[in-house]
Tab-separated table of C-alpha atoms in Angstrom:
chain	number	residue	atom	x	y	z
A	17	UNK	CA	0.014	0.122	-0.006
A	18	UNK	CA	2.716	2.410	0.889
A	19	UNK	CA	4.662	1.836	-2.353
A	20	UNK	CA	1.358	2.582	-4.330
A	21	UNK	CA	0.849	5.805	-2.491
A	22	UNK	CA	4.540	6.887	-3.167
A	23	UNK	CA	4.176	5.899	-6.769
A	24	UNK	CA	0.980	8.087	-7.085
A	25	UNK	CA	2.782	10.912	-5.346
A	26	UNK	CA	5.687	10.797	-7.800
A	27	UNK	CA	3.204	10.691	-10.839
A	28	UNK	CA	1.183	13.675	-9.450
A	29	UNK	CA	3.725	16.017	-8.198
A	30	UNK	CA	7.100	14.675	-9.770
A	31	UNK	CA	6.753	17.208	-12.583
A	32	UNK	CA	6.652	20.225	-10.181
A	33	UNK	CA	10.112	19.670	-8.492
A	34	UNK	CA	11.693	17.018	-10.520
A	35	UNK	CA	11.487	13.625	-9.178
A	36	UNK	CA	10.653	13.823	-5.495
A	37	UNK	CA	10.184	10.225	-4.946
A	38	UNK	CA	13.836	9.526	-5.354
A	39	UNK	CA	15.307	12.483	-3.388
A	40	UNK	CA	14.883	11.216	-0.097
A	41	UNK	CA	12.197	11.668	2.941
A	42	UNK	CA	12.509	12.623	6.464
A	43	UNK	CA	10.122	11.211	9.426
A	44	UNK	CA	8.501	13.650	11.699
A	45	UNK	CA	11.106	12.835	14.410
A	46	UNK	CA	14.015	13.427	12.028
A	47	UNK	CA	12.672	16.846	11.041
A	48	UNK	CA	12.281	17.648	14.592
A	49	UNK	CA	15.639	16.726	15.512
A	50	UNK	CA	17.066	18.750	12.706
A	51	UNK	CA	15.272	22.021	13.603
A	52	UNK	CA	15.550	21.461	17.263
A	53	UNK	CA	11.966	21.176	18.272
A	54	UNK	CA	9.927	18.351	19.884
A	55	UNK	CA	8.047	16.016	17.397
A	56	UNK	CA	4.719	17.016	18.901
A	57	UNK	CA	5.395	20.549	17.710
A	58	UNK	CA	5.538	19.479	14.167
A	59	UNK	CA	2.241	17.396	14.775
A	60	UNK	CA	0.580	20.476	16.174
A	61	UNK	CA	1.831	22.781	13.318
A	62	UNK	CA	0.496	20.343	10.734
A	63	UNK	CA	-3.239	20.256	12.399
A	64	UNK	CA	-3.265	24.174	12.587
A	65	UNK	CA	-5.413	25.807	10.370
A	66	UNK	CA	-3.744	26.917	8.139
A	67	UNK	CA	-0.956	24.388	8.408
A	68	UNK	CA	2.423	25.585	9.559
A	69	UNK	CA	5.993	24.463	9.212
A	70	UNK	CA	7.655	22.445	6.403
A	71	UNK	CA	5.801	20.984	3.468
A	72	UNK	CA	4.561	17.436	4.313
A	73	UNK	CA	2.890	14.524	2.601
A	74	UNK	CA	0.444	12.760	4.801
A	75	UNK	CA	0.514	9.325	3.224
A	76	UNK	CA	-1.793	7.735	5.796
A	77	UNK	CA	-3.543	9.026	9.059
A	78	UNK	CA	-0.512	7.781	10.727
A	79	UNK	CA	2.378	8.169	8.278
A	80	UNK	CA	3.706	11.656	7.307
A	81	UNK	CA	6.863	12.238	5.289
A	82	UNK	CA	8.744	15.330	4.594
A	83	UNK	CA	10.779	15.809	1.368
A	84	UNK	CA	14.358	16.454	1.964
A	85	UNK	CA	14.379	19.345	-0.637
A	86	UNK	CA	11.125	20.720	0.710
A	87	UNK	CA	12.640	20.765	4.200
A	88	UNK	CA	15.954	22.451	2.950
A	89	UNK	CA	13.918	25.030	1.113
A	90	UNK	CA	11.698	25.681	4.194
A	91	UNK	CA	14.631	26.288	6.434
A	92	UNK	CA	16.356	28.465	3.751
A	93	UNK	CA	13.231	30.787	3.546
A	94	UNK	CA	13.744	31.384	7.343
A	95	UNK	CA	17.180	32.349	7.290
A	96	UNK	CA	18.086	35.845	8.251
A	97	UNK	CA	21.449	37.199	7.201
A	98	UNK	CA	22.340	40.419	9.510
A	99	UNK	CA	24.553	41.707	6.949
A	100	UNK	CA	21.819	42.178	4.431
A	101	UNK	CA	19.320	43.497	6.986
A	102	UNK	CA	18.484	47.095	6.650
């Protein structure tokens, strides 16, 4: 079942950002460790209206994945360079 969902995901959004299916995925816990928050924070962000945090894919009600390029882009979008600040 998971492989079917991943295949469908690759077919439906693969054209937008290249081949997301083969660029790697993080779990909720891995993203939480990367950004220094508890996994429950990411879960809360996902259920907010509108959803907050990095883009995610809810494969099932219990399995959520984060594309590595999406997480990298999300982190980069929050970067502040004091040298560029006015």
